[in-house]
Coordinates of C-alpha atoms and ligand atoms in Angstrom, one line a residue:
M25 CA -19.6 7.7 -115.4
K26 CA -17.0 9.1 -113.1
V27 CA -13.5 9.3 -114.5
V28 CA -10.6 9.1 -112.1
Y29 CA -6.9 9.3 -112.6
V30 CA -4.8 6.6 -111.0
P31 CA -1.0 6.5 -111.2
K32 CA 0.3 3.4 -112.9
C33 CA 2.1 2.0 -110.0
C34 CA -1.1 2.0 -108.0
W35 CA -2.8 -0.3 -110.4
I36 CA -0.3 -3.0 -109.7
V37 CA -0.7 -2.6 -106.0
L38 CA -4.5 -2.5 -106.4
I39 CA -4.7 -5.6 -108.5
S40 CA -2.4 -7.6 -106.2
Y41 CA -4.4 -6.3 -103.3
C42 CA -7.6 -7.6 -104.8
F43 CA -6.0 -10.9 -105.6
L44 CA -4.7 -11.5 -102.1
Q45 CA -7.9 -10.3 -100.6
L46 CA -9.9 -12.8 -102.6
C47 CA -7.6 -15.8 -102.4
C48 CA -6.4 -15.7 -98.9
T49 CA -9.3 -14.7 -96.8
S50 CA -10.5 -17.0 -94.0
V51 CA -8.7 -20.1 -95.3
S52 CA -5.5 -20.1 -93.4
S53 CA -3.8 -22.6 -91.3
E54 CA -1.4 -19.9 -90.3
C55 CA -4.2 -17.9 -88.7
F56 CA -3.5 -15.7 -85.7
P57 CA -6.4 -15.0 -83.4
P58 CA -6.3 -11.7 -81.5
G59 CA -3.6 -11.4 -78.8
D60 CA -4.1 -10.8 -75.2
P61 CA -4.5 -7.1 -74.3
I62 CA -2.9 -7.6 -70.9
K63 CA 0.9 -8.3 -70.8
C64 CA 2.8 -8.8 -67.6
S65 CA 6.6 -8.9 -67.4
S66 CA 6.9 -11.1 -64.3
G67 CA 4.1 -13.6 -63.8
T68 CA 1.0 -11.5 -63.1
S69 CA 2.9 -8.5 -62.0
D70 CA 4.2 -5.4 -63.7
C71 CA 1.6 -5.3 -66.4
T72 CA 0.4 -3.2 -69.3
V73 CA -3.0 -3.2 -70.9
T74 CA -4.1 -1.8 -74.3
N75 CA -7.1 -2.0 -76.6
S76 CA -7.6 -4.0 -79.7
Q77 CA -5.9 -1.3 -81.8
G78 CA -2.9 -1.3 -79.5
S79 CA -3.3 2.5 -79.1
F80 CA -5.4 4.8 -77.0
P81 CA -6.7 8.2 -78.2
D82 CA -3.8 10.0 -76.5
R83 CA -1.3 7.2 -77.4
S84 CA -0.2 6.8 -73.8
D85 CA 0.6 3.6 -72.1
C86 CA -1.6 2.0 -69.5
R87 CA 0.1 0.2 -66.6
A88 CA -1.0 -1.8 -63.6
A89 CA 1.1 -3.3 -60.8
D90 CA -0.8 -6.6 -60.9
A91 CA -3.4 -8.5 -62.8
V92 CA -5.8 -11.1 -61.5
F93 CA -7.8 -13.6 -63.5
P94 CA -10.7 -14.9 -61.3
T95 CA -12.8 -17.8 -62.5
T96 CA -15.6 -17.7 -59.9
E97 CA -17.6 -15.1 -58.0
I98 CA -15.8 -16.2 -54.8
E99 CA -12.4 -15.4 -56.4
L100 CA -13.7 -12.1 -57.8
I101 CA -15.0 -11.1 -54.3
S102 CA -11.7 -12.0 -52.7
A103 CA -9.7 -9.9 -55.3
I104 CA -12.0 -6.9 -54.8
A105 CA -12.0 -7.2 -51.0
D106 CA -8.3 -7.4 -50.8
A107 CA -7.7 -4.4 -53.1
T108 CA -10.3 -2.4 -51.2
K109 CA -8.7 -3.2 -47.9
N110 CA -5.4 -1.9 -49.2
N111 CA -7.0 1.1 -50.9
R112 CA -5.8 0.1 -54.3
K113 CA -7.2 1.4 -57.6
M114 CA -8.8 -1.2 -59.8
K115 CA -10.2 -1.6 -63.3
V116 CA -12.0 -4.4 -65.0
A117 CA -10.5 -5.7 -68.3
T118 CA -12.1 -7.9 -70.9
R119 CA -10.9 -10.7 -73.1
Y120 CA -10.2 -8.6 -76.2
S121 CA -10.4 -5.0 -74.8
H122 CA -12.3 -3.4 -77.6
S123 CA -13.0 0.1 -76.2
F124 CA -11.0 2.8 -77.8
P125 CA -11.0 5.3 -74.9
K126 CA -9.2 4.6 -71.6
L127 CA -12.0 2.9 -69.7
V128 CA -9.6 0.0 -68.8
C129 CA -6.7 1.9 -67.3
P130 CA -6.3 1.8 -63.6
D131 CA -4.6 4.9 -62.1
G132 CA -1.8 4.9 -59.6
E133 CA 1.4 3.0 -58.9
D134 CA -0.2 0.2 -57.0
S135 CA -3.1 -0.5 -59.3
L136 CA -4.8 -3.8 -60.1
L137 CA -6.4 -5.1 -63.3
I138 CA -9.2 -7.6 -62.9
S139 CA -9.6 -9.6 -66.1
T140 CA -12.9 -11.4 -66.8
K141 CA -11.2 -13.6 -69.3
N142 CA -11.7 -16.7 -67.3
M143 CA -15.2 -15.8 -66.0
N144 CA -16.7 -17.4 -69.1
Q145 CA -19.2 -19.9 -67.9
I146 CA -22.9 -20.3 -68.8
L147 CA -24.5 -20.6 -65.4
R148 CA -28.2 -21.4 -66.1
V149 CA -30.5 -21.7 -69.0
D150 CA -34.3 -21.8 -68.3
R151 CA -36.1 -22.9 -71.5
E152 CA -39.5 -22.4 -70.0
A153 CA -38.9 -18.8 -68.9
K154 CA -36.6 -18.2 -71.9
T155 CA -33.8 -16.7 -69.7
M156 CA -30.1 -17.4 -69.5
T157 CA -27.6 -16.5 -66.8
V158 CA -24.0 -16.1 -67.7
Q159 CA -20.7 -14.9 -66.2
S160 CA -19.7 -11.5 -67.4
G161 CA -16.7 -12.6 -69.3
V162 CA -18.8 -14.7 -71.7
T163 CA -18.4 -13.4 -75.3
L164 CA -21.2 -12.5 -77.5
K165 CA -20.3 -15.5 -79.7
Q166 CA -20.6 -17.9 -76.8
L167 CA -23.8 -16.3 -75.6
I168 CA -25.4 -16.7 -79.0
Q169 CA -24.2 -20.2 -79.6
E170 CA -25.1 -21.5 -76.2
A171 CA -28.6 -20.0 -76.3
A172 CA -29.2 -21.5 -79.7
K173 CA -28.5 -25.0 -78.3
S174 CA -31.6 -24.5 -76.2
E175 CA -33.5 -23.1 -79.2
L176 CA -33.3 -19.6 -77.7
V177 CA -32.0 -16.3 -79.2
L178 CA -31.0 -12.8 -78.1
T179 CA -33.3 -10.5 -79.9
H180 CA -30.6 -7.9 -80.8
S181 CA -26.9 -7.7 -80.5
P182 CA -23.8 -5.9 -81.9
Y183 CA -22.6 -7.4 -85.2
W184 CA -19.2 -8.3 -83.9
W185 CA -18.8 -11.5 -81.8
G186 CA -15.7 -10.5 -79.9
L187 CA -17.4 -8.4 -77.2
T188 CA -18.0 -9.7 -73.7
V189 CA -21.3 -9.4 -71.7
G190 CA -19.6 -7.1 -69.2
G191 CA -18.0 -5.0 -71.9
M192 CA -21.4 -4.6 -73.7
M193 CA -22.9 -3.5 -70.4
G194 CA -20.1 -1.2 -69.7
T195 CA -20.4 0.8 -73.0
G196 CA -24.0 0.4 -74.1
A197 CA -23.4 -1.9 -77.1
H198 CA -26.3 -2.3 -79.5
G199 CA -27.5 -3.7 -82.8
S200 CA -30.1 -1.9 -84.9
S201 CA -33.8 -1.6 -84.2
W202 CA -36.5 0.8 -83.0
W203 CA -38.9 -1.9 -82.4
L204 CA -40.1 -3.3 -79.0
R205 CA -37.3 -3.2 -76.5
G206 CA -35.0 -1.8 -79.1
S207 CA -31.5 -2.9 -80.1
S208 CA -29.4 -2.3 -76.9
V209 CA -28.2 -5.4 -75.3
H210 CA -28.6 -3.9 -71.8
D211 CA -32.3 -3.6 -72.4
Y212 CA -32.6 -7.4 -72.4
V213 CA -31.1 -7.7 -68.9
I214 CA -33.5 -8.7 -66.2
E215 CA -31.0 -9.4 -63.5
L216 CA -27.4 -8.5 -62.8
R217 CA -25.0 -9.1 -60.0
L218 CA -22.4 -6.5 -59.1
I219 CA -19.4 -6.9 -56.8
S220 CA -18.3 -3.5 -55.4
P221 CA -16.0 -2.2 -52.8
G222 CA -17.4 -2.2 -49.2
N223 CA -16.4 -0.9 -45.8
A224 CA -14.7 -2.9 -43.1
E225 CA -18.0 -4.1 -41.5
E226 CA -19.0 -5.4 -44.9
G227 CA -15.8 -7.3 -45.3
Y228 CA -14.5 -4.8 -47.8
Y229 CA -17.0 -5.8 -50.5
K230 CA -20.6 -5.6 -51.5
N231 CA -22.4 -8.4 -53.4
V232 CA -25.5 -6.8 -54.9
T233 CA -28.1 -8.5 -57.1
L234 CA -30.3 -6.1 -59.0
K235 CA -33.6 -7.2 -60.6
E236 CA -35.9 -5.6 -63.1
G237 CA -37.7 -2.8 -61.2
D238 CA -34.7 -2.0 -59.0
A239 CA -33.8 1.6 -59.7
D240 CA -30.1 0.9 -59.4
L241 CA -30.3 -1.6 -62.3
D242 CA -30.7 1.4 -64.6
A243 CA -27.3 2.6 -63.4
A244 CA -25.6 -0.8 -63.6
K245 CA -26.9 -1.6 -67.1
V246 CA -24.6 1.0 -68.7
S247 CA -21.9 1.6 -66.1
L248 CA -18.5 2.4 -67.7
G249 CA -17.1 -0.1 -65.2
V250 CA -17.2 2.5 -62.4
L251 CA -19.6 0.7 -60.1
G252 CA -17.5 -2.4 -59.5
V253 CA -17.3 -5.6 -61.5
I254 CA -20.3 -7.3 -63.0
S255 CA -20.2 -10.9 -61.9
Q256 CA -23.2 -12.3 -63.8
V257 CA -26.1 -11.3 -66.0
T258 CA -29.5 -12.8 -66.7
F259 CA -30.9 -12.1 -70.2
K260 CA -34.4 -12.3 -71.4
L261 CA -34.3 -14.3 -74.6
E262 CA -36.9 -15.5 -77.0
S263 CA -37.6 -18.6 -79.1
R264 CA -35.3 -19.1 -82.1
F265 CA -36.8 -17.3 -85.1
K266 CA -35.8 -16.7 -88.7
R267 CA -35.0 -13.4 -90.5
S268 CA -34.9 -12.5 -94.2
I269 CA -32.3 -10.0 -95.4
T270 CA -32.2 -8.1 -98.7
F271 CA -30.0 -5.1 -99.5
R272 CA -31.5 -2.4 -101.7
E273 CA -29.1 -0.1 -103.4
T274 CA -29.8 3.4 -104.7
D275 CA -27.4 5.9 -106.3
D276 CA -29.4 8.9 -105.3
D277 CA -29.0 10.0 -101.7
S278 CA -31.0 13.2 -101.9
G279 CA -34.0 11.8 -100.0
L280 CA -32.0 10.1 -97.3
G281 CA -32.7 12.8 -94.7
E282 CA -36.4 12.2 -95.2
E283 CA -36.2 8.4 -95.6
V284 CA -34.2 7.5 -92.5
V285 CA -36.9 7.8 -89.9
N286 CA -39.5 5.9 -92.1
F287 CA -37.1 3.1 -92.8
G288 CA -36.5 2.6 -89.1
K289 CA -40.2 2.2 -88.4
M290 CA -40.7 -0.2 -91.3
H291 CA -38.1 -2.9 -90.6
E292 CA -37.3 -4.6 -87.3
F293 CA -33.6 -5.2 -88.1
G294 CA -33.0 -2.6 -90.8
D295 CA -29.8 -0.6 -91.0
I296 CA -28.3 1.8 -93.6
T297 CA -24.9 2.2 -95.1
W298 CA -24.3 5.6 -96.7
Y299 CA -21.5 6.5 -99.1
P300 CA -21.8 10.3 -99.3
S301 CA -19.1 10.9 -102.0
Q302 CA -20.7 8.2 -104.2
H303 CA -24.2 9.5 -103.3
E304 CA -25.1 5.8 -102.7
V305 CA -27.3 4.4 -100.0
L306 CA -27.6 0.8 -99.1
Y307 CA -30.8 -0.1 -97.2
R308 CA -30.7 -3.4 -95.3
I309 CA -34.3 -4.6 -95.5
D310 CA -34.3 -7.1 -92.7
D311 CA -37.4 -8.6 -91.0
R312 CA -38.6 -11.6 -89.1
V313 CA -40.2 -14.3 -91.2
P314 CA -42.1 -17.6 -90.2
S315 CA -39.6 -20.3 -89.3
T316 CA -41.1 -22.5 -92.1
T317 CA -39.5 -20.1 -94.6
P318 CA -36.7 -22.1 -96.4
G319 CA -33.1 -20.9 -96.0
N320 CA -30.0 -21.6 -93.9
G321 CA -28.2 -18.3 -94.3
V322 CA -25.0 -17.7 -92.3
N323 CA -23.3 -14.3 -91.6
Q324 CA -19.6 -14.6 -92.5
Y325 CA -19.1 -10.9 -92.5
F326 CA -16.1 -10.2 -94.7
G327 CA -14.5 -7.4 -92.7
F328 CA -14.4 -9.7 -89.6
R329 CA -12.7 -12.7 -91.3
S330 CA -9.1 -13.4 -91.1
T331 CA -7.2 -11.7 -93.9
A332 CA -3.7 -12.3 -95.2
K333 CA -1.2 -10.1 -93.5
A334 CA 0.4 -9.4 -96.9
A335 CA -3.0 -8.0 -98.2
L336 CA -3.6 -6.0 -95.1
E337 CA -0.1 -4.5 -95.2
A338 CA -0.3 -3.8 -99.0
N339 CA -3.6 -2.1 -98.4
R340 CA -2.2 0.1 -95.6
K341 CA 0.8 1.1 -97.7
L342 CA -1.5 2.2 -100.5
E343 CA -3.6 4.2 -98.1
E344 CA -0.5 5.8 -96.6
T345 CA 0.9 6.6 -100.0
A346 CA -2.4 8.2 -101.2
E347 CA -2.4 10.2 -97.9
R348 CA 1.2 11.3 -98.3
F349 CA 0.8 12.6 -101.8
G350 CA -2.7 13.8 -101.6
F351 CA -4.0 11.3 -104.2
D352 CA -7.7 11.9 -103.5
D353 CA -8.7 10.2 -106.8
T354 CA -6.9 7.1 -105.7
K355 CA -8.9 7.0 -102.5
C356 CA -12.2 7.5 -104.4
L357 CA -11.3 4.7 -106.8
L358 CA -10.4 2.4 -104.0
G359 CA -13.5 3.4 -102.0
E360 CA -15.7 2.5 -104.9
A361 CA -13.8 -0.7 -105.6
V362 CA -14.1 -1.8 -101.9
S363 CA -17.7 -0.9 -101.5
S364 CA -18.9 -2.4 -104.8
S365 CA -16.9 -5.6 -104.2
L366 CA -18.4 -5.9 -100.7
R367 CA -21.9 -5.3 -102.1
A368 CA -21.3 -7.9 -104.8
I369 CA -20.7 -10.6 -102.2
A370 CA -23.4 -9.3 -99.8
F371 CA -20.7 -8.3 -97.3
G372 CA -19.9 -12.0 -96.7
L373 CA -23.5 -13.0 -95.8
T374 CA -24.1 -16.4 -97.3
N375 CA -27.3 -18.3 -98.2
N376 CA -25.9 -21.6 -97.0
G377 CA -22.7 -21.1 -95.0
F378 CA -20.5 -21.1 -98.2
L379 CA -21.8 -18.8 -100.9
F380 CA -23.9 -15.8 -101.6
T381 CA -26.3 -16.9 -104.3
G382 CA -28.9 -14.1 -104.2
Y383 CA -31.4 -12.3 -102.1
P384 CA -33.2 -12.8 -99.9
I385 CA -30.9 -14.4 -97.4
V386 CA -33.1 -16.3 -95.0
G387 CA -31.7 -17.9 -91.9
Y388 CA -31.9 -18.3 -88.2
Q389 CA -31.3 -15.3 -86.0
D390 CA -28.3 -16.8 -84.2
Q391 CA -26.7 -17.5 -87.6
L392 CA -27.2 -14.0 -88.9
Q393 CA -27.1 -11.5 -86.1
S394 CA -23.3 -11.3 -85.6
A395 CA -20.0 -12.6 -86.9
G396 CA -16.3 -12.7 -86.2
G397 CA -14.4 -15.3 -88.3
C398 CA -11.0 -13.9 -87.3
L399 CA -11.5 -14.7 -83.6
T400 CA -11.2 -18.4 -84.2
P401 CA -9.8 -18.6 -87.7
G402 CA -8.9 -21.5 -89.8
G403 CA -12.2 -23.3 -90.2
I404 CA -12.4 -23.7 -94.0
G405 CA -9.5 -25.4 -95.7
S406 CA -6.0 -24.1 -95.3
C407 CA -3.8 -21.4 -96.8
L408 CA -0.1 -20.8 -96.8
L409 CA -0.2 -17.2 -95.8
P410 CA -0.3 -15.8 -92.2
S411 CA -3.7 -14.1 -91.5
Y412 CA -5.1 -11.8 -88.8
C413 CA -8.0 -9.6 -87.9
A414 CA -7.6 -6.5 -90.1
W415 CA -6.8 -4.2 -87.1
D416 CA -4.4 -6.5 -85.3
P417 CA -1.7 -4.2 -83.9
R418 CA 1.0 -6.9 -84.3
I419 CA 1.0 -6.3 -88.1
D420 CA 1.2 -3.1 -90.1
G421 CA -2.5 -3.3 -91.1
Q422 CA -5.5 -1.0 -90.5
F423 CA -5.1 1.9 -88.1
Y424 CA -8.1 4.1 -87.8
F425 CA -10.3 6.4 -85.8
N426 CA -13.8 5.2 -85.1
D427 CA -16.4 7.9 -84.4
G428 CA -19.7 6.7 -83.1
F429 CA -22.5 9.1 -82.1
N430 CA -26.2 8.9 -81.7
I431 CA -28.3 11.6 -83.3
K432 CA -31.9 11.8 -82.0
A433 CA -34.7 11.2 -84.6
S434 CA -35.9 14.8 -84.8
N435 CA -32.4 16.0 -85.8
L436 CA -31.6 13.4 -88.4
K437 CA -32.8 15.2 -91.4
S438 CA -30.9 18.4 -90.7
F439 CA -27.7 16.5 -89.7
I440 CA -27.7 14.5 -92.9
E441 CA -28.4 17.6 -95.0
D442 CA -25.5 19.4 -93.4
I443 CA -23.2 16.6 -94.3
Q444 CA -24.6 16.7 -97.9
K445 CA -23.8 20.4 -98.1
L446 CA -20.2 19.7 -97.0
V447 CA -19.9 17.0 -99.7
Q448 CA -21.2 19.4 -102.3
L449 CA -18.3 21.8 -101.3
E450 CA -15.8 18.9 -101.3
P451 CA -17.1 16.1 -103.4
K452 CA -14.2 13.7 -102.8
S453 CA -14.0 14.4 -99.1
M454 CA -15.8 11.2 -98.0
C455 CA -13.9 8.7 -100.2
G456 CA -11.5 7.9 -97.4
V457 CA -14.5 6.9 -95.2
E458 CA -15.9 4.8 -98.0
L459 CA -12.7 2.8 -97.9
Y460 CA -14.0 1.7 -94.5
N461 CA -17.5 1.1 -95.9
G462 CA -19.0 4.5 -95.4
F463 CA -21.3 5.9 -92.8
F464 CA -22.9 3.0 -91.0
M465 CA -26.3 3.9 -89.5
R466 CA -28.1 1.8 -86.9
Y467 CA -31.3 2.4 -85.0
V468 CA -31.1 2.6 -81.2
S469 CA -34.1 3.4 -79.0
A470 CA -34.7 5.2 -75.8
S471 CA -33.7 3.2 -72.7
T472 CA -34.3 3.5 -69.0
A473 CA -30.6 3.1 -68.4
Y474 CA -29.2 6.3 -67.0
L475 CA -26.4 6.3 -69.5
G476 CA -28.4 4.7 -72.3
K477 CA -30.3 6.8 -74.8
D478 CA -32.9 9.4 -73.7
E479 CA -34.7 9.3 -77.0
D480 CA -34.9 7.2 -80.1
G481 CA -32.1 7.9 -82.5
V482 CA -29.6 6.7 -85.0
D483 CA -26.1 5.7 -84.2
F484 CA -23.6 6.8 -86.9
D485 CA -20.4 4.8 -87.1
I486 CA -17.6 6.4 -89.1
T487 CA -14.2 4.8 -89.5
Y488 CA -11.3 6.7 -91.2
Y489 CA -7.6 6.8 -91.6
R490 CA -5.3 7.5 -88.6
S491 CA -1.7 8.2 -89.3
K492 CA 1.0 6.4 -87.3
D493 CA 2.5 9.9 -86.9
P494 CA 0.3 11.9 -84.5
L495 CA 1.5 15.2 -86.1
A496 CA 0.6 14.2 -89.6
P497 CA -2.7 15.8 -90.9
R498 CA -5.1 13.7 -93.0
M499 CA -6.6 14.4 -96.3
F500 CA -9.9 16.4 -95.8
E501 CA -9.0 16.7 -92.1
D502 CA -11.3 19.8 -91.8
I503 CA -14.4 18.1 -93.2
L504 CA -14.2 15.1 -90.9
E505 CA -13.5 17.4 -87.9
E506 CA -16.5 19.5 -88.9
I507 CA -18.8 16.5 -89.1
E508 CA -17.6 15.3 -85.7
Q509 CA -18.2 18.7 -84.0
M510 CA -21.5 19.2 -85.8
A511 CA -22.7 15.8 -84.6
V512 CA -21.8 16.3 -80.9
F513 CA -22.2 20.1 -80.4
K514 CA -24.6 21.4 -83.1
Y515 CA -27.0 18.4 -82.9
G516 CA -26.2 17.3 -79.3
G517 CA -25.3 13.8 -80.4
T518 CA -24.2 11.4 -77.6
P519 CA -20.9 9.6 -78.2
H520 CA -20.7 5.8 -78.0
W521 CA -18.9 5.1 -74.7
G522 CA -16.5 2.6 -76.3
K523 CA -15.6 4.6 -79.4
N524 CA -14.5 8.1 -80.3
R525 CA -11.8 10.6 -79.7
N526 CA -11.6 12.9 -76.6
I527 CA -13.4 15.9 -77.9
A528 CA -16.6 14.0 -78.6
F529 CA -17.0 13.6 -74.8
E530 CA -16.9 17.3 -73.9
G531 CA -19.9 18.0 -71.8
V532 CA -21.4 14.6 -72.5
I533 CA -22.8 14.0 -69.0
K534 CA -25.0 17.1 -69.2
K535 CA -26.7 15.7 -72.3
Y536 CA -28.3 12.9 -70.2
K537 CA -31.4 13.6 -68.2
D538 CA -30.3 11.1 -65.6
G539 CA -26.5 11.9 -65.6
E540 CA -26.7 13.2 -62.1
K541 CA -28.5 10.1 -60.9
F542 CA -25.8 8.0 -62.3
I543 CA -23.1 9.9 -60.4
E544 CA -25.1 9.6 -57.2
V545 CA -25.3 5.8 -57.6
K546 CA -21.5 5.7 -58.4
Q547 CA -20.7 7.6 -55.1
R548 CA -22.9 5.2 -53.2
Y549 CA -21.4 2.0 -54.7
D550 CA -17.8 3.1 -54.7
P551 CA -17.4 6.2 -52.4
L552 CA -13.6 6.1 -52.6
G553 CA -13.7 5.9 -56.4
L554 CA -11.4 2.8 -56.5
F555 CA -13.0 1.8 -59.8
S556 CA -12.7 5.3 -61.3
N557 CA -9.8 6.6 -63.3
E558 CA -8.9 10.0 -64.7
W559 CA -10.8 9.3 -67.9
T560 CA -14.0 8.2 -66.3
E561 CA -13.9 11.2 -63.9
Q562 CA -13.4 13.6 -66.8
V563 CA -16.2 12.0 -68.8
L564 CA -18.6 12.2 -65.9
G565 CA -17.7 15.9 -65.5
L566 CA -16.1 15.4 -62.1
K567 CA -12.6 16.3 -63.2
Q568 CA -11.1 18.8 -65.7
G569 CA -8.7 18.0 -68.4
L570 CA -10.6 15.9 -70.9
S571 CA -9.2 18.0 -73.8
I572 CA -5.5 17.9 -74.0
Y573 CA -3.9 21.1 -75.5
K574 CA -0.5 20.7 -77.2
D575 CA 1.0 21.1 -80.6
G576 CA -1.0 19.1 -83.2
C577 CA -3.7 18.1 -80.6
A578 CA -6.6 18.7 -82.9
L579 CA -5.3 16.3 -85.5
E580 CA -5.9 13.4 -83.0
G581 CA -9.1 14.8 -81.6
L582 CA -7.5 15.5 -78.3
C583 CA -8.6 19.2 -78.5
I584 CA -10.7 21.5 -80.7
C585 CA -8.2 23.9 -82.2
S586 CA -8.1 27.4 -80.9
E587 CA -4.8 28.4 -82.4
D588 CA -2.8 27.3 -85.5
S589 CA -0.2 25.3 -83.5
H590 CA -3.0 22.8 -82.5
C591 CA -3.1 21.9 -86.2
A592 CA 0.0 21.6 -88.4
P593 CA 0.9 25.1 -89.7
N594 CA 4.3 23.8 -91.0
R595 CA 2.4 21.5 -93.3
G596 CA -0.2 24.1 -94.4
Y597 CA -3.0 23.2 -91.9
F598 CA -4.3 26.2 -89.9
C599 CA -7.2 26.5 -87.4
R600 CA -10.2 27.9 -89.3
P601 CA -14.0 28.0 -88.8
G602 CA -16.1 25.2 -90.3
R603 CA -17.8 25.9 -93.7
V604 CA -21.3 24.7 -92.9
Y605 CA -21.3 24.7 -89.1
T606 CA -19.3 28.0 -88.7
E607 CA -19.0 27.6 -84.9
A608 CA -16.8 24.6 -85.6
K609 CA -13.0 25.1 -85.4
V610 CA -11.1 22.8 -87.7
C611 CA -7.7 22.2 -89.2
S612 CA -7.9 23.4 -92.8
N613 CA -5.4 22.9 -95.5
V614 CA -5.3 26.6 -96.5
Q615 CA -3.1 25.8 -99.5
S616 CA -5.8 23.6 -101.1
I617 CA -8.6 26.0 -100.4
T618 CA -6.8 28.9 -102.1
D619 CA -5.8 26.7 -105.0
M620 CA -9.5 26.3 -106.0
Ligands
NAG24 C1 -23.7 -13.2 -53.7 O1 -25.0 -13.0 -53.3 C2 -26.0 -14.0 -53.7 C3 -27.3 -13.6 -53.2 O2 -27.6 -12.3 -53.4 C4 -25.6 -15.3 -53.3 O3 -26.5 -16.3 -53.8 C5 -24.2 -15.6 -53.7 O4 -23.8 -16.9 -53.2 C6 -23.2 -14.6 -53.2 N1 -21.9 -14.8 -53.7 C7 -20.9 -15.2 -52.9 C8 -19.6 -15.7 -53.6 O5 -21.0 -15.3 -51.7

């Protein structure tokens, strides 16, 4: 039994937090779906665009002279041809704009945003061939629901509904599986149509349809949006099937390094949640079952439901207070409370659309594969309190970093054991991550996509506190920085294109065997780089300046510290080597190390 000390005042906040969380989730008539990431001050001119967090890694603004909202391919072509003729920089933006890095920012004074918000039509469903063709602004939710109407399903997908087809293609979004075609959505694409800039003879645009077998499809399937705008995509689906899900919990994580590869081979839809400070591992045992198996499970994932603003803000206050005063025990207590409550309710997975009554949860793929209650909230009953997605920037709720990197199978054991060594040195260091449900591990297999994955591996998803003040160091700043650098440099992990902080992308293109091929395709489709911006050029290794050096830059992952001023020397944080990966350079609280 672990004993933790919690100041009295925190109990009150904690209890009221739990109360609000339980009472006021997903049952609100005052529910606020996510806002629009594009805002224009005069009609569709003088615009800004942001991401779902309302803040890019460098906290800068993103402007565009104009925004267009085409509904058809003809309108899309005319927007691209017009802008190309006038040599304007362009960027494609999606309905919710979920990517953390600045993939969406068009450079230059006279830039244009092309939103796919209104390109949201299902174009064709072929039940015989089990294929479906959709416009690129269709959301994952729509894709899943429309396919199900024809008794078809997408074999794998991300767990969050609020992504668009084009956005998933842009960033290599995935679910969890090493089986068959794997878990990446782009590996289920059999045809894709791309509209790119063209020369005067071409009418200033190209309209290219790429099919399975065309080499360029491997570039277009994960494209960072630099080839042009994807107009439509055809997916290979399969007949509706059922899955059976059981979570198995263990409070001994010593064998995780060994187990992770076996587990991926054993279960078609398995994933792992790891709580390193609690030494807990949660295995999601998740496989296909005959459709005669009884069960109508529905995924109502708790973290994606609308939550009362008051609860989210109280939670944030508590986290900020714990950070400010260095209450690591409070964080550990909260981390345990959050993770054990979530486990008790199976994370919001239900056996029947209402309640969790026990394992296994059996249901149809389309009901279980993904969720996102806060996108269209207010379904069940009503509540008096205003509610939002937890990260909605319009309220003072969650604000976090989200690291996501893929570690290849042969490195998994050493990587996990290195993290375990760090936790041995600092047992409470991961409590803050456990507040965001720990290390989330999903299986992603090798892909022919040039910017997909070269080998089978596991994607680690780690979410943790980000201060509203860019110069404020975090609790256990050094440990998280060391894990980040270990993942991408020591173990050569590839960062998720739509997540992460700047430093994770240092040298990324050299990690891909087909990185050069991708750049060659990009030059061919968009020789003037109208769809490229500073960020994509830096990530592709075509421009310097990915790391930004200034006071406190390492705190935000804009740089790896090389001098103390990159940390927060006035608050006791100095640039020091890592403790397990000694080549790492991290911001350490020298005070707390000498205290021990
Ligand atoms: C784009 O090309 C395809 C054939 O490759 C054609 O069917 C389609 O109509 C074209 N789109 C427009 C708007 O001309």
